[in-house]
Amino acid sequence: VSKMAGFERPGWEDVEPVVQNDGPNPVAYISYKHDYAALSDLFRAVMKSKEYSERVLELTGELLDFNPANYSAWQYRRECLDAMNYNLYDELRFSEEKTYDTSKNYQVWYHRRAIVERLGDPSAEIPFISNILLEDAKNYHAWSYRQWLLLTYGQTKNLYDKELDSMHSLLSLDHYNNSAWNHRFFVVSHNESLTDTNVMNREILYAFQWIDKSCHNECPWNYLRGLLRNNDESSSSSYWRFKSFPIIKEKILLM
């Protein structure tokens, strides 16, 4: 048993802890919890010796239980996974638990992205993100991660196929969800073409479907503005494309 001022750690007898050195007169001394400080001392020792093992993985997991934003613990955990050829699907399950616990933690999302990149398999990600969004529909980290997935694997893994349906489901729960509107625009503009008349008419009618339910909701109006803005710098046409889609005037006159 490795002893450190009352802290016992079976199986670590061979490791000499490396105590944090803040110098003789630290400007802002941090009073860490005793167990966390002791685990960190062990962690510094294994980083120094470049040990990659099952016990080190367990150690990083314990550190992340104390502090899920510990960048060094996440980074060294990835190095350990690579060195051990660890089952990365098991690591996805580990990161899933951590994400549900701290879904607004930058480090946990970056770690999950790194694991998916190593696997080259994003098949579990959209359902996972959808569950996170059911808990917090405007979670910035989840939306950013979702867009990264689509940009990286959307075409090759057919991830775009059900995105419009998913956004419709979220808007049915809350049609003021600007994040879902923004993502719908992202999907349409990246997977289809805003110069396609059929796509444009479909999306215009979709926006008015929600405007008819609540005409004071700014989200579908802003969505329309995004669709109709002319972003073609080579074009000499008007900045806005309202005249190209008379259906808009028709719908407004009927209101």
CSV table of C-alpha atoms in Angstrom, one decimal:
chain,number,residue,atom,x,y,z
A,1,VAL,CA,0.0,0.0,0.0
A,2,SER,CA,1.3,3.4,-1.0
A,3,LYS,CA,0.9,5.9,1.9
A,4,MET,CA,0.8,9.7,1.5
A,5,ALA,CA,-0.1,11.5,4.7
A,6,GLY,CA,-3.1,9.2,5.5
A,7,PHE,CA,-3.9,8.4,1.9
A,8,GLU,CA,-3.8,4.7,1.0
A,9,ARG,CA,-3.5,3.4,-2.5
A,10,PRO,CA,-3.2,-0.4,-3.0
A,11,GLY,CA,-1.1,-1.4,-5.9
A,12,TRP,CA,1.0,1.8,-6.1
A,13,GLU,CA,3.8,0.8,-3.8
A,14,ASP,CA,6.3,1.1,-6.6
A,15,VAL,CA,5.5,4.8,-7.4
A,16,GLU,CA,7.0,7.7,-5.6
A,17,PRO,CA,4.5,10.6,-5.7
A,18,VAL,CA,5.5,13.9,-7.1
A,19,VAL,CA,4.2,16.7,-4.9
A,20,GLN,CA,3.1,19.9,-6.6
A,21,ASN,CA,5.7,22.6,-6.2
A,22,ASP,CA,4.3,26.1,-6.1
A,23,GLY,CA,7.5,27.6,-4.8
A,24,PRO,CA,8.3,29.0,-1.3
A,25,ASN,CA,5.8,31.9,-1.5
A,26,PRO,CA,2.9,31.0,-3.8
A,27,VAL,CA,0.8,34.1,-4.8
A,28,ALA,CA,-2.5,32.3,-4.9
A,29,TYR,CA,-2.3,28.9,-3.1
A,30,ILE,CA,-5.1,26.5,-4.0
A,31,SER,CA,-6.5,24.4,-1.1
A,32,TYR,CA,-7.2,21.2,-2.9
A,33,LYS,CA,-9.1,18.4,-1.3
A,34,HIS,CA,-6.7,15.9,0.3
A,35,ASP,CA,-7.7,12.9,-1.8
A,36,TYR,CA,-7.5,14.9,-5.0
A,37,ALA,CA,-4.1,16.3,-4.1
A,38,ALA,CA,-2.8,12.8,-3.4
A,39,LEU,CA,-4.2,11.4,-6.7
A,40,SER,CA,-2.6,14.4,-8.5
A,41,ASP,CA,0.8,13.6,-6.9
A,42,LEU,CA,0.5,10.0,-8.3
A,43,PHE,CA,-0.5,11.4,-11.7
A,44,ARG,CA,2.5,13.7,-11.9
A,45,ALA,CA,4.7,10.6,-11.1
A,46,VAL,CA,3.2,8.5,-13.9
A,47,MET,CA,3.4,11.3,-16.4
A,48,LYS,CA,7.1,11.8,-15.5
A,49,SER,CA,7.8,8.1,-16.0
A,50,LYS,CA,5.6,7.8,-19.1
A,51,GLU,CA,3.6,4.8,-17.7
A,52,TYR,CA,0.7,3.6,-19.8
A,53,SER,CA,-1.3,1.0,-18.0
A,54,GLU,CA,-4.8,-0.1,-16.8
A,55,ARG,CA,-4.1,1.4,-13.4
A,56,VAL,CA,-3.2,4.7,-15.0
A,57,LEU,CA,-6.5,4.7,-16.9
A,58,GLU,CA,-8.3,4.1,-13.6
A,59,LEU,CA,-6.3,6.9,-12.0
A,60,THR,CA,-7.3,9.4,-14.7
A,61,GLY,CA,-10.9,8.3,-14.3
A,62,GLU,CA,-10.7,9.1,-10.6
A,63,LEU,CA,-9.1,12.5,-11.2
A,64,LEU,CA,-11.9,13.3,-13.7
A,65,ASP,CA,-14.5,12.4,-11.1
A,66,PHE,CA,-13.0,15.1,-9.0
A,67,ASN,CA,-12.5,17.6,-11.8
A,68,PRO,CA,-14.1,16.8,-15.2
A,69,ALA,CA,-12.3,19.8,-16.8
A,70,ASN,CA,-8.8,18.5,-16.0
A,71,TYR,CA,-7.2,18.9,-19.4
A,72,SER,CA,-4.0,17.1,-18.5
A,73,ALA,CA,-5.9,14.1,-17.2
A,74,TRP,CA,-7.9,13.9,-20.5
A,75,GLN,CA,-4.9,14.3,-22.6
A,76,TYR,CA,-2.8,11.7,-20.8
A,77,ARG,CA,-5.8,9.3,-20.9
A,78,ARG,CA,-5.8,9.6,-24.7
A,79,GLU,CA,-2.1,8.8,-24.8
A,80,CYS,CA,-2.7,5.8,-22.6
A,81,LEU,CA,-5.5,4.6,-24.8
A,82,ASP,CA,-3.3,4.8,-27.9
A,83,ALA,CA,-0.4,3.1,-26.2
A,84,MET,CA,-2.5,0.2,-24.9
A,85,ASN,CA,-4.6,-0.3,-28.1
A,86,TYR,CA,-7.6,0.0,-25.7
A,87,ASN,CA,-11.1,-0.9,-26.8
A,88,LEU,CA,-12.3,2.6,-27.9
A,89,TYR,CA,-16.0,1.6,-27.9
A,90,ASP,CA,-15.6,1.1,-24.2
A,91,GLU,CA,-14.1,4.5,-24.0
A,92,LEU,CA,-17.1,5.9,-25.8
A,93,ARG,CA,-19.2,4.5,-23.0
A,94,PHE,CA,-16.9,6.1,-20.4
A,95,SER,CA,-17.2,9.5,-22.2
A,96,GLU,CA,-20.9,9.2,-22.4
A,97,GLU,CA,-21.2,8.9,-18.7
A,98,LYS,CA,-19.0,11.9,-18.2
A,99,THR,CA,-20.9,13.9,-20.7
A,100,TYR,CA,-24.2,13.3,-19.1
A,101,ASP,CA,-22.7,14.4,-15.8
A,102,THR,CA,-21.1,17.6,-17.2
A,103,SER,CA,-22.6,18.3,-20.6
A,104,LYS,CA,-21.3,21.8,-20.7
A,105,ASN,CA,-17.7,20.8,-20.2
A,106,TYR,CA,-15.4,21.6,-23.2
A,107,GLN,CA,-12.9,18.8,-22.4
A,108,VAL,CA,-15.5,15.9,-22.4
A,109,TRP,CA,-16.7,16.9,-25.9
A,110,TYR,CA,-13.2,17.2,-27.3
A,111,HIS,CA,-12.3,13.8,-25.8
A,112,ARG,CA,-15.4,12.2,-27.4
A,113,ARG,CA,-14.5,13.8,-30.8
A,114,ALA,CA,-10.9,12.5,-30.5
A,115,ILE,CA,-12.2,8.9,-29.9
A,116,VAL,CA,-14.7,9.1,-32.8
A,117,GLU,CA,-11.9,10.3,-35.0
A,118,ARG,CA,-9.7,7.3,-34.0
A,119,LEU,CA,-12.6,4.9,-34.6
A,120,GLY,CA,-13.8,6.5,-37.8
A,121,ASP,CA,-17.3,5.4,-36.7
A,122,PRO,CA,-19.9,8.1,-35.8
A,123,SER,CA,-22.9,5.8,-35.9
A,124,ALA,CA,-23.7,6.2,-32.2
A,125,GLU,CA,-23.3,10.0,-32.1
A,126,ILE,CA,-26.5,11.5,-33.5
A,127,PRO,CA,-28.7,9.5,-31.1
A,128,PHE,CA,-26.4,10.3,-28.2
A,129,ILE,CA,-26.5,14.1,-29.0
A,130,SER,CA,-30.3,13.9,-29.4
A,131,ASN,CA,-30.5,12.6,-25.9
A,132,ILE,CA,-28.3,15.4,-24.6
A,133,LEU,CA,-30.5,17.9,-26.4
A,134,LEU,CA,-33.7,16.5,-24.8
A,135,GLU,CA,-32.2,17.5,-21.5
A,136,ASP,CA,-30.9,20.9,-22.7
A,137,ALA,CA,-32.2,21.8,-26.2
A,138,LYS,CA,-29.8,24.8,-26.5
A,139,ASN,CA,-26.6,23.2,-25.3
A,140,TYR,CA,-23.9,25.0,-27.4
A,141,HIS,CA,-21.4,22.2,-27.1
A,142,ALA,CA,-23.8,19.5,-28.4
A,143,TRP,CA,-24.9,21.6,-31.4
A,144,SER,CA,-21.2,22.4,-32.3
A,145,TYR,CA,-20.3,18.8,-32.0
A,146,ARG,CA,-23.3,17.8,-34.2
A,147,GLN,CA,-22.2,20.2,-36.9
A,148,TRP,CA,-18.6,18.9,-36.7
A,149,LEU,CA,-20.0,15.4,-37.2
A,150,LEU,CA,-22.0,16.4,-40.3
A,151,LEU,CA,-19.1,18.3,-41.8
A,152,THR,CA,-16.7,15.4,-41.2
A,153,TYR,CA,-19.0,12.3,-41.8
A,154,GLY,CA,-22.2,13.7,-43.2
A,155,GLN,CA,-21.8,12.7,-46.8
A,156,THR,CA,-19.8,9.5,-46.3
A,157,LYS,CA,-21.8,8.1,-43.5
A,158,ASN,CA,-25.3,9.4,-44.6
A,159,LEU,CA,-25.7,11.4,-41.4
A,160,TYR,CA,-27.7,14.1,-43.1
A,161,ASP,CA,-30.6,11.7,-43.9
A,162,LYS,CA,-32.7,12.2,-40.8
A,163,GLU,CA,-31.6,15.7,-39.7
A,164,LEU,CA,-34.5,17.6,-41.0
A,165,ASP,CA,-36.9,15.2,-39.4
A,166,SER,CA,-34.9,15.5,-36.1
A,167,MET,CA,-35.1,19.3,-36.2
A,168,HIS,CA,-38.8,19.2,-36.9
A,169,SER,CA,-39.3,17.0,-33.8
A,170,LEU,CA,-37.3,19.6,-31.7
A,171,LEU,CA,-39.3,22.5,-33.1
A,172,SER,CA,-42.5,20.6,-32.3
A,173,LEU,CA,-41.4,20.6,-28.7
A,174,ASP,CA,-40.4,24.3,-28.8
A,175,HIS,CA,-40.8,26.3,-32.0
A,176,TYR,CA,-38.9,29.2,-30.3
A,177,ASN,CA,-35.7,27.1,-30.2
A,178,ASN,CA,-33.4,29.2,-32.3
A,179,SER,CA,-30.7,26.6,-32.0
A,180,ALA,CA,-32.9,24.1,-33.9
A,181,TRP,CA,-33.7,26.7,-36.5
A,182,ASN,CA,-30.0,27.5,-37.0
A,183,HIS,CA,-29.2,23.8,-37.4
A,184,ARG,CA,-31.9,23.4,-40.0
A,185,PHE,CA,-30.4,26.2,-42.0
A,186,PHE,CA,-26.9,24.6,-41.6
A,187,VAL,CA,-28.3,21.2,-42.9
A,188,VAL,CA,-30.1,22.7,-45.9
A,189,SER,CA,-27.2,25.0,-46.9
A,190,HIS,CA,-24.6,22.2,-46.6
A,191,ASN,CA,-26.5,19.2,-47.8
A,192,GLU,CA,-28.7,20.9,-50.4
A,193,SER,CA,-28.5,24.1,-52.4
A,194,LEU,CA,-30.1,27.5,-51.6
A,195,THR,CA,-30.1,28.2,-55.4
A,196,ASP,CA,-32.4,25.2,-56.0
A,197,THR,CA,-35.9,26.7,-56.4
A,198,ASN,CA,-37.6,23.5,-55.2
A,199,VAL,CA,-35.5,23.5,-52.0
A,200,MET,CA,-36.2,27.2,-51.4
A,201,ASN,CA,-40.0,26.9,-51.9
A,202,ARG,CA,-40.1,24.0,-49.6
A,203,GLU,CA,-38.2,25.8,-46.8
A,204,ILE,CA,-40.2,29.0,-47.3
A,205,LEU,CA,-43.4,27.1,-46.8
A,206,TYR,CA,-41.9,25.3,-43.8
A,207,ALA,CA,-41.1,28.7,-42.2
A,208,PHE,CA,-44.7,29.9,-42.8
A,209,GLN,CA,-46.0,26.7,-41.3
A,210,TRP,CA,-44.6,28.0,-38.0
A,211,ILE,CA,-45.4,31.7,-38.6
A,212,ASP,CA,-49.0,30.7,-39.1
A,213,LYS,CA,-48.9,29.2,-35.6
A,214,SER,CA,-47.2,32.2,-34.0
A,215,CYS,CA,-46.7,35.2,-36.2
A,216,HIS,CA,-44.7,37.0,-33.4
A,217,ASN,CA,-42.1,34.3,-33.2
A,218,GLU,CA,-38.9,35.9,-34.6
A,219,CYS,CA,-37.2,32.5,-35.3
A,220,PRO,CA,-39.1,31.5,-38.5
A,221,TRP,CA,-38.9,35.2,-39.8
A,222,ASN,CA,-35.1,35.2,-39.2
A,223,TYR,CA,-35.0,31.8,-41.0
A,224,LEU,CA,-36.7,33.4,-44.0
A,225,ARG,CA,-34.2,36.3,-44.0
A,226,GLY,CA,-31.4,33.8,-44.0
A,227,LEU,CA,-32.9,31.9,-46.9
A,228,LEU,CA,-33.6,35.0,-49.0
A,229,ARG,CA,-30.3,36.9,-48.4
A,230,ASN,CA,-28.2,36.8,-51.6
A,231,ASN,CA,-24.7,35.7,-50.7
A,232,ASP,CA,-23.5,35.4,-54.2
A,233,GLU,CA,-20.9,38.1,-54.5
A,234,SER,CA,-20.5,37.6,-58.2
A,235,SER,CA,-24.2,38.3,-58.8
A,236,SER,CA,-25.4,41.8,-59.7
A,237,SER,CA,-28.9,41.1,-58.5
A,238,SER,CA,-30.5,42.7,-55.5
A,239,TYR,CA,-29.1,42.0,-52.0
A,240,TRP,CA,-32.4,40.3,-51.2
A,241,ARG,CA,-34.1,37.6,-53.3
A,242,PHE,CA,-37.7,38.3,-52.4
A,243,LYS,CA,-38.8,39.0,-56.0
A,244,SER,CA,-37.6,35.5,-57.0
A,245,PHE,CA,-40.1,33.9,-54.7
A,246,PRO,CA,-43.6,35.5,-55.1
A,247,ILE,CA,-45.0,32.9,-52.7
A,248,ILE,CA,-43.8,35.0,-49.8
A,249,LYS,CA,-45.9,38.0,-50.8
A,250,GLU,CA,-48.9,35.7,-51.3
A,251,LYS,CA,-48.5,34.2,-47.9
A,252,ILE,CA,-48.1,37.6,-46.2
A,253,LEU,CA,-51.2,39.0,-47.9
A,254,LEU,CA,-53.2,36.1,-46.6
A,255,MET,CA,-52.2,36.8,-43.0
